[in-house]
PDB file of C-alpha atoms in Angstrom:
ATOM      1  CA  MET J   1     164.471 113.977  45.221  1.00  0.00           C
ATOM      2  CA  ALA J   2     160.773 113.194  45.947  1.00  0.00           C
ATOM      3  CA  GLN J   3     161.446 113.122  49.133  1.00  0.00           C
ATOM      4  CA  GLN J   4     164.147 113.787  51.830  1.00  0.00           C
ATOM      5  CA  SER J   5     163.728 111.553  55.211  1.00  0.00           C
ATOM      6  CA  ILE J   6     164.978 108.239  55.325  1.00  0.00           C
ATOM      7  CA  LYS J   7     162.624 105.402  54.524  1.00  0.00           C
ATOM      8  CA  LEU J   8     163.326 102.084  55.975  1.00  0.00           C
ATOM      9  CA  ILE J   9     161.572  99.057  54.120  1.00  0.00           C
ATOM     10  CA  GLU J  10     161.482  96.005  56.407  1.00  0.00           C
ATOM     11  CA  CYS J  11     161.379  92.935  53.990  1.00  0.00           C
ATOM     12  CA  PRO J  12     160.354  89.695  56.359  1.00  0.00           C
ATOM     13  CA  ARG J  13     158.405  88.178  52.738  1.00  0.00           C
ATOM     14  CA  ASP J  14     161.979  87.981  51.357  1.00  0.00           C
ATOM     15  CA  ALA J  15     163.450  86.580  54.242  1.00  0.00           C
ATOM     16  CA  MET J  16     160.558  84.045  54.810  1.00  0.00           C
ATOM     17  CA  GLN J  17     160.080  83.103  51.324  1.00  0.00           C
ATOM     18  CA  GLY J  18     163.301  80.653  50.575  1.00  0.00           C
ATOM     19  CA  TRP J  19     163.261  79.256  54.160  1.00  0.00           C
ATOM     20  CA  LYS J  20     163.552  75.637  53.687  1.00  0.00           C
ATOM     21  CA  THR J  21     160.943  74.587  56.128  1.00  0.00           C
ATOM     22  CA  PHE J  22     157.298  75.919  56.424  1.00  0.00           C
ATOM     23  CA  ILE J  23     157.133  78.604  59.017  1.00  0.00           C
ATOM     24  CA  PRO J  24     153.413  78.080  60.393  1.00  0.00           C
ATOM     25  CA  THR J  25     150.862  81.204  60.019  1.00  0.00           C
ATOM     26  CA  GLU J  26     150.461  82.108  63.442  1.00  0.00           C
ATOM     27  CA  GLN J  27     154.239  82.586  63.767  1.00  0.00           C
ATOM     28  CA  LYS J  28     154.145  84.793  60.695  1.00  0.00           C
ATOM     29  CA  ILE J  29     151.697  86.781  62.167  1.00  0.00           C
ATOM     30  CA  ARG J  30     153.335  87.047  65.434  1.00  0.00           C
ATOM     31  CA  TYR J  31     156.556  88.193  63.640  1.00  0.00           C
ATOM     32  CA  LEU J  32     154.706  91.053  61.463  1.00  0.00           C
ATOM     33  CA  ASN J  33     152.800  92.224  64.270  1.00  0.00           C
ATOM     34  CA  ALA J  34     156.092  92.520  66.184  1.00  0.00           C
ATOM     35  CA  LEU J  35     157.510  94.643  63.082  1.00  0.00           C
ATOM     36  CA  LEU J  36     154.394  96.758  62.936  1.00  0.00           C
ATOM     37  CA  GLU J  37     155.452  98.183  66.029  1.00  0.00           C
ATOM     38  CA  VAL J  38     158.808  99.395  65.344  1.00  0.00           C
ATOM     39  CA  GLY J  39     157.869 102.407  63.139  1.00  0.00           C
ATOM     40  CA  PHE J  40     159.420 101.125  59.772  1.00  0.00           C
ATOM     41  CA  ASP J  41     157.867 103.168  56.793  1.00  0.00           C
ATOM     42  CA  THR J  42     156.914 100.007  55.042  1.00  0.00           C
ATOM     43  CA  ILE J  43     156.594  96.355  55.879  1.00  0.00           C
ATOM     44  CA  ASP J  44     157.392  93.797  52.603  1.00  0.00           C
ATOM     45  CA  PHE J  45     155.371  91.169  54.169  1.00  0.00           C
ATOM     46  CA  GLY J  46     153.826  88.541  51.614  1.00  0.00           C
ATOM     47  CA  SER J  47     153.158  87.926  47.900  1.00  0.00           C
ATOM     48  CA  PHE J  48     150.562  86.769  46.036  1.00  0.00           C
ATOM     49  CA  VAL J  49     152.272  84.601  43.480  1.00  0.00           C
ATOM     50  CA  SER J  50     151.920  80.800  42.727  1.00  0.00           C
ATOM     51  CA  PRO J  51     152.117  78.568  45.760  1.00  0.00           C
ATOM     52  CA  LYS J  52     153.892  76.351  43.690  1.00  0.00           C
ATOM     53  CA  ALA J  53     156.466  78.363  42.904  1.00  0.00           C
ATOM     54  CA  ILE J  54     156.736  80.147  46.552  1.00  0.00           C
ATOM     55  CA  PRO J  55     154.968  77.599  49.145  1.00  0.00           C
ATOM     56  CA  GLN J  56     156.099  79.639  51.875  1.00  0.00           C
ATOM     57  CA  MET J  57     153.875  82.666  50.924  1.00  0.00           C
ATOM     58  CA  ALA J  58     150.900  80.592  50.073  1.00  0.00           C
ATOM     59  CA  ASP J  59     148.848  81.960  53.369  1.00  0.00           C
ATOM     60  CA  THR J  60     149.587  85.519  52.662  1.00  0.00           C
ATOM     61  CA  SER J  61     145.778  86.011  52.415  1.00  0.00           C
ATOM     62  CA  GLN J  62     145.087  84.472  55.814  1.00  0.00           C
ATOM     63  CA  VAL J  63     147.762  86.476  57.315  1.00  0.00           C
ATOM     64  CA  ILE J  64     146.206  90.154  56.577  1.00  0.00           C
ATOM     65  CA  PRO J  65     143.102  89.857  58.865  1.00  0.00           C
ATOM     66  CA  LYS J  66     144.940  89.050  61.754  1.00  0.00           C
ATOM     67  CA  LEU J  67     147.631  92.137  61.255  1.00  0.00           C
ATOM     68  CA  LYS J  68     147.373  94.961  64.104  1.00  0.00           C
ATOM     69  CA  LEU J  69     147.551  97.834  61.687  1.00  0.00           C
ATOM     70  CA  ALA J  70     145.567 100.431  63.504  1.00  0.00           C
ATOM     71  CA  ASP J  71     148.299 101.771  65.595  1.00  0.00           C
ATOM     72  CA  SER J  72     151.073 101.184  63.163  1.00  0.00           C
ATOM     73  CA  ARG J  73     152.656 103.744  61.132  1.00  0.00           C
ATOM     74  CA  SER J  74     153.734 101.237  58.480  1.00  0.00           C
ATOM     75  CA  LYS J  75     152.233 100.413  55.160  1.00  0.00           C
ATOM     76  CA  LEU J  76     152.075  97.023  53.463  1.00  0.00           C
ATOM     77  CA  LEU J  77     153.735  95.949  50.325  1.00  0.00           C
ATOM     78  CA  ALA J  78     153.081  92.842  48.507  1.00  0.00           C
ATOM     79  CA  ILE J  79     154.915  91.308  46.102  1.00  0.00           C
ATOM     80  CA  ILE J  80     153.070  90.044  42.497  1.00  0.00           C
ATOM     81  CA  ALA J  81     154.285  88.648  39.708  1.00  0.00           C
ATOM     82  CA  ASN J  82     151.544  89.067  36.983  1.00  0.00           C
ATOM     83  CA  GLU J  83     148.062  90.446  36.830  1.00  0.00           C
ATOM     84  CA  ARG J  84     145.933  87.435  38.209  1.00  0.00           C
ATOM     85  CA  GLY J  85     148.354  88.372  41.445  1.00  0.00           C
ATOM     86  CA  ALA J  86     147.874  91.897  41.320  1.00  0.00           C
ATOM     87  CA  GLU J  87     143.987  91.383  41.109  1.00  0.00           C
ATOM     88  CA  ASP J  88     144.182  89.207  43.922  1.00  0.00           C
ATOM     89  CA  ALA J  89     146.386  91.828  45.908  1.00  0.00           C
ATOM     90  CA  VAL J  90     144.115  94.918  45.127  1.00  0.00           C
ATOM     91  CA  LEU J  91     141.240  93.145  46.885  1.00  0.00           C
ATOM     92  CA  PHE J  92     142.499  94.118  50.312  1.00  0.00           C
ATOM     93  CA  ASP J  93     142.212  97.578  51.505  1.00  0.00           C
ATOM     94  CA  GLU J  94     145.068  96.778  54.107  1.00  0.00           C
ATOM     95  CA  ILE J  95     147.440  96.734  51.159  1.00  0.00           C
ATOM     96  CA  ASN J  96     149.316 100.089  50.092  1.00  0.00           C
ATOM     97  CA  TYR J  97     151.651  98.732  47.776  1.00  0.00           C
ATOM     98  CA  LEU J  98     152.228  96.452  45.174  1.00  0.00           C
ATOM     99  CA  GLY J  99     155.697  95.359  44.108  1.00  0.00           C
ATOM    100  CA  PHE J 100     156.503  93.931  40.638  1.00  0.00           C
ATOM    101  CA  PRO J 101     160.081  92.617  40.251  1.00  0.00           C
ATOM    102  CA  PHE J 102     161.370  93.542  36.901  1.00  0.00           C
ATOM    103  CA  SER J 103     164.536  91.958  35.641  1.00  0.00           C
ATOM    104  CA  VAL J 104     166.765  93.348  33.174  1.00  0.00           C
ATOM    105  CA  SER J 105     168.219  89.589  32.869  1.00  0.00           C
ATOM    106  CA  GLU J 106     166.162  87.667  30.317  1.00  0.00           C
ATOM    107  CA  THR J 107     166.755  84.767  32.021  1.00  0.00           C
ATOM    108  CA  PHE J 108     165.758  85.520  35.526  1.00  0.00           C
ATOM    109  CA  GLN J 109     162.661  87.192  34.649  1.00  0.00           C
ATOM    110  CA  GLN J 110     161.571  83.939  32.977  1.00  0.00           C
ATOM    111  CA  ARG J 111     162.739  81.825  36.072  1.00  0.00           C
ATOM    112  CA  ASN J 112     161.180  84.910  38.132  1.00  0.00           C
ATOM    113  CA  THR J 113     157.945  85.437  36.593  1.00  0.00           C
ATOM    114  CA  ASN J 114     157.455  83.231  33.572  1.00  0.00           C
ATOM    115  CA  SER J 115     157.409  85.940  31.201  1.00  0.00           C
ATOM    116  CA  SER J 116     159.920  87.766  28.860  1.00  0.00           C
ATOM    117  CA  ILE J 117     161.413  91.301  29.243  1.00  0.00           C
ATOM    118  CA  ASN J 118     159.006  92.705  26.799  1.00  0.00           C
ATOM    119  CA  GLU J 119     155.940  90.753  28.261  1.00  0.00           C
ATOM    120  CA  SER J 120     157.034  91.847  31.479  1.00  0.00           C
ATOM    121  CA  ILE J 121     156.576  95.692  30.197  1.00  0.00           C
ATOM    122  CA  LYS J 122     153.413  95.110  29.126  1.00  0.00           C
ATOM    123  CA  ARG J 123     152.528  93.390  32.749  1.00  0.00           C
ATOM    124  CA  VAL J 124     153.866  96.472  34.335  1.00  0.00           C
ATOM    125  CA  GLU J 125     151.341  98.685  32.526  1.00  0.00           C
ATOM    126  CA  ALA J 126     148.045  96.621  33.154  1.00  0.00           C
ATOM    127  CA  ILE J 127     149.313  96.437  36.710  1.00  0.00           C
ATOM    128  CA  GLN J 128     149.827 100.190  37.096  1.00  0.00           C
ATOM    129  CA  GLU J 129     146.469 100.552  35.638  1.00  0.00           C
ATOM    130  CA  LEU J 130     144.955  98.479  38.329  1.00  0.00           C
ATOM    131  CA  CYS J 131     146.514  99.918  40.911  1.00  0.00           C
ATOM    132  CA  ILE J 132     145.365 103.250  39.985  1.00  0.00           C
ATOM    133  CA  LYS J 133     141.757 102.527  39.806  1.00  0.00           C
ATOM    134  CA  ASN J 134     142.194 100.637  43.466  1.00  0.00           C
ATOM    135  CA  LYS J 135     144.216 103.622  45.053  1.00  0.00           C
ATOM    136  CA  LYS J 136     147.368 101.455  45.430  1.00  0.00           C
ATOM    137  CA  GLN J 137     150.821 102.532  44.313  1.00  0.00           C
ATOM    138  CA  LEU J 138     153.035 100.176  42.261  1.00  0.00           C
ATOM    139  CA  VAL J 139     156.501  99.816  43.345  1.00  0.00           C
ATOM    140  CA  VAL J 140     159.241  98.168  40.825  1.00  0.00           C
ATOM    141  CA  TYR J 141     162.129  96.573  41.564  1.00  0.00           C
ATOM    142  CA  LEU J 142     164.996  96.570  38.975  1.00  0.00           C
ATOM    143  CA  SER J 143     166.293  93.287  39.904  1.00  0.00           C
ATOM    144  CA  MET J 144     169.538  91.606  38.557  1.00  0.00           C
ATOM    145  CA  GLY J 145     170.201  95.427  38.410  1.00  0.00           C
ATOM    146  CA  PHE J 146     173.775  95.153  38.881  1.00  0.00           C
ATOM    147  CA  GLY J 147     174.475  92.230  36.641  1.00  0.00           C
ATOM    148  CA  ASN J 148     173.518  88.738  36.388  1.00  0.00           C
ATOM    149  CA  PRO J 149     175.420  85.283  36.747  1.00  0.00           C
ATOM    150  CA  TYR J 150     173.655  83.828  33.426  1.00  0.00           C
ATOM    151  CA  GLY J 151     175.675  85.763  30.976  1.00  0.00           C
ATOM    152  CA  ASP J 152     172.757  87.776  29.724  1.00  0.00           C
ATOM    153  CA  PRO J 153     173.412  91.149  28.075  1.00  0.00           C
ATOM    154  CA  TRP J 154     174.210  93.620  30.875  1.00  0.00           C
ATOM    155  CA  THR J 155     174.892  97.005  31.015  1.00  0.00           C
ATOM    156  CA  GLU J 156     174.135 100.417  33.131  1.00  0.00           C
ATOM    157  CA  GLU J 157     172.748 101.706  30.072  1.00  0.00           C
ATOM    158  CA  ILE J 158     170.672  99.033  29.842  1.00  0.00           C
ATOM    159  CA  VAL J 159     169.258  99.374  33.337  1.00  0.00           C
ATOM    160  CA  PHE J 160     168.759 103.339  33.005  1.00  0.00           C
ATOM    161  CA  SER J 161     166.471 102.731  29.516  1.00  0.00           C
ATOM    162  CA  TYR J 162     164.157 100.265  31.379  1.00  0.00           C
ATOM    163  CA  ALA J 163     163.902 102.737  34.539  1.00  0.00           C
ATOM    164  CA  GLU J 164     163.214 105.758  32.062  1.00  0.00           C
ATOM    165  CA  GLN J 165     160.472 103.153  30.197  1.00  0.00           C
ATOM    166  CA  LEU J 166     159.062 102.394  33.412  1.00  0.00           C
ATOM    167  CA  VAL J 167     158.744 106.176  34.470  1.00  0.00           C
ATOM    168  CA  GLU J 168     156.729 106.884  31.145  1.00  0.00           C
ATOM    169  CA  LEU J 169     154.522 104.308  32.131  1.00  0.00           C
ATOM    170  CA  GLY J 170     153.915 106.307  35.635  1.00  0.00           C
ATOM    171  CA  ILE J 171     155.758 104.206  37.959  1.00  0.00           C
ATOM    172  CA  GLU J 172     156.917 106.640  40.733  1.00  0.00           C
ATOM    173  CA  THR J 173     159.113 104.454  42.924  1.00  0.00           C
ATOM    174  CA  ILE J 174     161.861 102.268  41.566  1.00  0.00           C
ATOM    175  CA  SER J 175     164.292 100.217  43.334  1.00  0.00           C
ATOM    176  CA  LEU J 176     167.916  99.036  42.310  1.00  0.00           C
ATOM    177  CA  ALA J 177     167.716  95.547  43.163  1.00  0.00           C
ATOM    178  CA  ASP J 178     171.377  93.896  43.701  1.00  0.00           C
ATOM    179  CA  THR J 179     169.658  90.279  43.476  1.00  0.00           C
ATOM    180  CA  VAL J 180     172.829  88.383  43.993  1.00  0.00           C
ATOM    181  CA  GLY J 181     175.323  90.424  45.764  1.00  0.00           C
ATOM    182  CA  LEU J 182     177.308  91.608  42.614  1.00  0.00           C
ATOM    183  CA  ALA J 183     177.228  95.378  43.132  1.00  0.00           C
ATOM    184  CA  THR J 184     180.184  96.857  44.248  1.00  0.00           C
ATOM    185  CA  ALA J 185     180.001 100.342  46.225  1.00  0.00           C
ATOM    186  CA  GLU J 186     181.509 102.315  43.321  1.00  0.00           C
ATOM    187  CA  GLN J 187     178.457 100.808  40.913  1.00  0.00           C
ATOM    188  CA  VAL J 188     175.932 101.586  43.804  1.00  0.00           C
ATOM    189  CA  LYS J 189     176.988 105.080  43.956  1.00  0.00           C
ATOM    190  CA  ARG J 190     177.173 105.620  40.329  1.00  0.00           C
ATOM    191  CA  MET J 191     174.039 103.951  39.131  1.00  0.00           C
ATOM    192  CA  ALA J 192     171.860 105.343  42.098  1.00  0.00           C
ATOM    193  CA  GLY J 193     173.294 108.681  41.292  1.00  0.00           C
ATOM    194  CA  TYR J 194     172.236 108.785  37.802  1.00  0.00           C
ATOM    195  CA  LEU J 195     168.839 107.612  38.425  1.00  0.00           C
ATOM    196  CA  VAL J 196     168.590 110.138  41.065  1.00  0.00           C
ATOM    197  CA  ASN J 197     169.763 112.976  39.092  1.00  0.00           C
ATOM    198  CA  GLN J 198     167.981 112.177  35.955  1.00  0.00           C
ATOM    199  CA  LEU J 199     164.765 111.192  36.957  1.00  0.00           C
ATOM    200  CA  PRO J 200     164.077 113.638  39.970  1.00  0.00           C
ATOM    201  CA  GLU J 201     160.510 112.956  40.186  1.00  0.00           C
ATOM    202  CA  THR J 202     160.991 109.547  41.087  1.00  0.00           C
ATOM    203  CA  GLU J 203     161.392 107.926  44.281  1.00  0.00           C
ATOM    204  CA  ILE J 204     164.778 105.937  43.678  1.00  0.00           C
ATOM    205  CA  GLY J 205     165.418 103.140  46.326  1.00  0.00           C
ATOM    206  CA  VAL J 206     167.929 100.331  46.663  1.00  0.00           C
ATOM    207  CA  HIS J 207     167.411  96.513  47.512  1.00  0.00           C
ATOM    208  CA  LEU J 208     170.985  95.255  48.193  1.00  0.00           C
ATOM    209  CA  HIS J 209     172.274  92.316  49.312  1.00  0.00           C
ATOM    210  CA  SER J 210     175.397  92.000  51.430  1.00  0.00           C
ATOM    211  CA  THR J 211     177.869  90.357  53.078  1.00  0.00           C
ATOM    212  CA  SER J 212     179.144  91.335  56.855  1.00  0.00           C
ATOM    213  CA  VAL J 213     182.072  92.798  55.459  1.00  0.00           C
ATOM    214  CA  ASN J 214     181.022  95.004  52.304  1.00  0.00           C
ATOM    215  CA  TRP J 215     177.536  96.257  54.102  1.00  0.00           C
ATOM    216  CA  ARG J 216     178.551  99.617  55.228  1.00  0.00           C
ATOM    217  CA  GLU J 217     180.244 100.892  51.977  1.00  0.00           C
ATOM    218  CA  LYS J 218     177.621  99.784  49.839  1.00  0.00           C
ATOM    219  CA  LEU J 219     174.992 101.650  52.243  1.00  0.00           C
ATOM    220  CA  ALA J 220     177.140 104.644  52.443  1.00  0.00           C
ATOM    221  CA  ALA J 221     177.276 104.659  48.459  1.00  0.00           C
ATOM    222  CA  ALA J 222     173.635 104.814  48.189  1.00  0.00           C
ATOM    223  CA  TYR J 223     173.101 107.578  50.719  1.00  0.00           C
ATOM    224  CA  GLU J 224     175.804 109.669  49.057  1.00  0.00           C
ATOM    225  CA  ALA J 225     174.255 109.159  46.080  1.00  0.00           C
ATOM    226  CA  GLY J 226     171.039 110.407  47.151  1.00  0.00           C
ATOM    227  CA  CYS J 227     168.671 107.653  47.820  1.00  0.00           C
ATOM    228  CA  ARG J 228     166.592 107.907  50.741  1.00  0.00           C
ATOM    229  CA  ARG J 229     164.429 104.585  50.301  1.00  0.00           C
ATOM    230  CA  PHE J 230     166.491 101.413  51.803  1.00  0.00           C
ATOM    231  CA  ASP J 231     165.170  97.605  52.184  1.00  0.00           C
ATOM    232  CA  GLY J 232     166.720  95.351  54.584  1.00  0.00           C
ATOM    233  CA  ALA J 233     165.811  92.338  56.806  1.00  0.00           C
ATOM    234  CA  LEU J 234     166.318  91.748  60.493  1.00  0.00           C
ATOM    235  CA  LYS J 235     169.577  89.494  60.982  1.00  0.00           C
ATOM    236  CA  GLY J 236     170.474  89.864  56.927  1.00  0.00           C
ATOM    237  CA  ILE J 237     168.182  86.726  56.163  1.00  0.00           C
ATOM    238  CA  GLY J 238     166.981  86.185  52.830  1.00  0.00           C
ATOM    239  CA  GLY J 239     167.170  86.309  48.946  1.00  0.00           C
ATOM    240  CA  CYS J 240     165.273  85.103  45.845  1.00  0.00           C
ATOM    241  CA  PRO J 241     164.673  81.252  45.710  1.00  0.00           C
ATOM    242  CA  MET J 242     164.285  81.573  42.063  1.00  0.00           C
ATOM    243  CA  ALA J 243     167.987  83.029  41.837  1.00  0.00           C
ATOM    244  CA  ASP J 244     170.216  80.636  43.560  1.00  0.00           C
ATOM    245  CA  ASP J 245     170.710  78.614  47.061  1.00  0.00           C
ATOM    246  CA  GLU J 246     173.524  80.219  47.620  1.00  0.00           C
ATOM    247  CA  LEU J 247     172.588  83.944  47.702  1.00  0.00           C
ATOM    248  CA  VAL J 248     174.237  86.608  49.694  1.00  0.00           C
ATOM    249  CA  GLY J 249     171.790  87.507  52.219  1.00  0.00           C
ATOM    250  CA  ASN J 250     169.613  91.016  52.314  1.00  0.00           C
ATOM    251  CA  MET J 251     171.125  93.705  54.258  1.00  0.00           C
ATOM    252  CA  ASP J 252     170.701  93.382  57.770  1.00  0.00           C
ATOM    253  CA  THR J 253     168.499  96.073  58.918  1.00  0.00           C
ATOM    254  CA  GLU J 254     169.859  96.361  62.611  1.00  0.00           C
ATOM    255  CA  LYS J 255     173.008  97.470  60.884  1.00  0.00           C
ATOM    256  CA  MET J 256     171.506  99.806  58.486  1.00  0.00           C
ATOM    257  CA  ILE J 257     169.627 101.423  61.601  1.00  0.00           C
ATOM    258  CA  GLY J 258     172.717 101.711  63.493  1.00  0.00           C
ATOM    259  CA  TYR J 259     174.631 103.496  60.270  1.00  0.00           C
ATOM    260  CA  PHE J 260     171.516 106.002  59.778  1.00  0.00           C
ATOM    261  CA  GLU J 261     170.896 106.614  63.651  1.00  0.00           C
ATOM    262  CA  GLU J 262     174.403 108.127  63.694  1.00  0.00           C
ATOM    263  CA  THR J 263     172.987 111.251  61.575  1.00  0.00           C
ATOM    264  CA  ASN J 264     169.481 110.755  61.284  1.00  0.00           C
ATOM    265  CA  SER J 265     166.721 110.460  63.794  1.00  0.00           C
ATOM    266  CA  LEU J 266     164.643 107.487  62.732  1.00  0.00           C
ATOM    267  CA  GLN J 267     162.025 107.585  65.498  1.00  0.00           C
ATOM    268  CA  LEU J 268     161.689 103.874  66.129  1.00  0.00           C
ATOM    269  CA  ASN J 269     160.429 102.045  69.067  1.00  0.00           C
ATOM    270  CA  THR J 270     163.611 100.625  70.250  1.00  0.00           C
ATOM    271  CA  GLN J 271     161.772  97.774  72.603  1.00  0.00           C
ATOM    272  CA  ALA J 272     159.879  96.536  69.572  1.00  0.00           C
ATOM    273  CA  LEU J 273     162.676  95.959  67.736  1.00  0.00           C
ATOM    274  CA  GLN J 274     164.254  94.111  70.291  1.00  0.00           C
ATOM    275  CA  ASN J 275     161.283  91.888  70.567  1.00  0.00           C
ATOM    276  CA  SER J 276     161.222  91.604  66.814  1.00  0.00           C
ATOM    277  CA  LEU J 277     164.928  90.538  67.087  1.00  0.00           C
ATOM    278  CA  LEU J 278     164.018  87.835  69.529  1.00  0.00           C
ATOM    279  CA  ILE J 279     161.283  86.505  67.491  1.00  0.00           C
ATOM    280  CA  ALA J 280     163.314  86.550  64.184  1.00  0.00           C
ATOM    281  CA  GLY J 281     166.190  84.335  66.471  1.00  0.00           C
ATOM    282  CA  GLU J 282     162.984  81.601  67.193  1.00  0.00           C
ATOM    283  CA  ILE J 283     161.807  81.494  63.644  1.00  0.00           C
ATOM    284  CA  PHE J 284     165.425  81.854  61.477  1.00  0.00           C
ATOM    285  CA  ASN J 285     167.285  78.930  63.664  1.00  0.00           C
TER     286      ASN J 285
END
């Protein structure tokens, strides 16, 4: 393992991007600043993608200057889908990570990034070079990592093969993404465990979607497999609008915190967490 302590990645961007009504920029700023006080390792806060595709995130560049980062230990991650978005994102010193959704489903890759899987491999290579030049780190999400609803070819071996290709390109962090909530706990444990063991120099994370019934077993499976990087969203809201309107939501961060604090000290600001939950309740209602 590249690291052993628990890393919680809070994903308000994932929660906000599919919300039906536009969330005012000032509301986004207020919510993100509240989250920055909690003590999450990273905040997946916005994206640099076509405003036609994801109108909710069109104001990301306006949000950044208003974020109170000086007293926060959290780092910022922005999602990009191509080199143009990456070129925009690297201009901001405040951003630490760029996140690229690399789907093992050809259909979803076209829908999500308007490129084929082969074209996306080349994009990853170009974006990785851009990140190195600008002192950013690229995080690649293996989306549809546990299967897809389109009938596209999928096996665990296909997923592992793409992960190995990404590592050959210099990617140091890969997150297995359960984009539409298809993963079983057994799959999570087996696949995450394989990647953790076969790619010991690579940080392997999970971006799991779950219901109120199966979240715990999925989370436990990933942890037992050796994952220490976990994505979530407060109140379990969110999912990719490019996939389906009836997605299983993100894993609820509050539940994740409760699970991990049974055995780990996360050193979070509980008052700031409660404040963030109150704001989330106002925004997502």
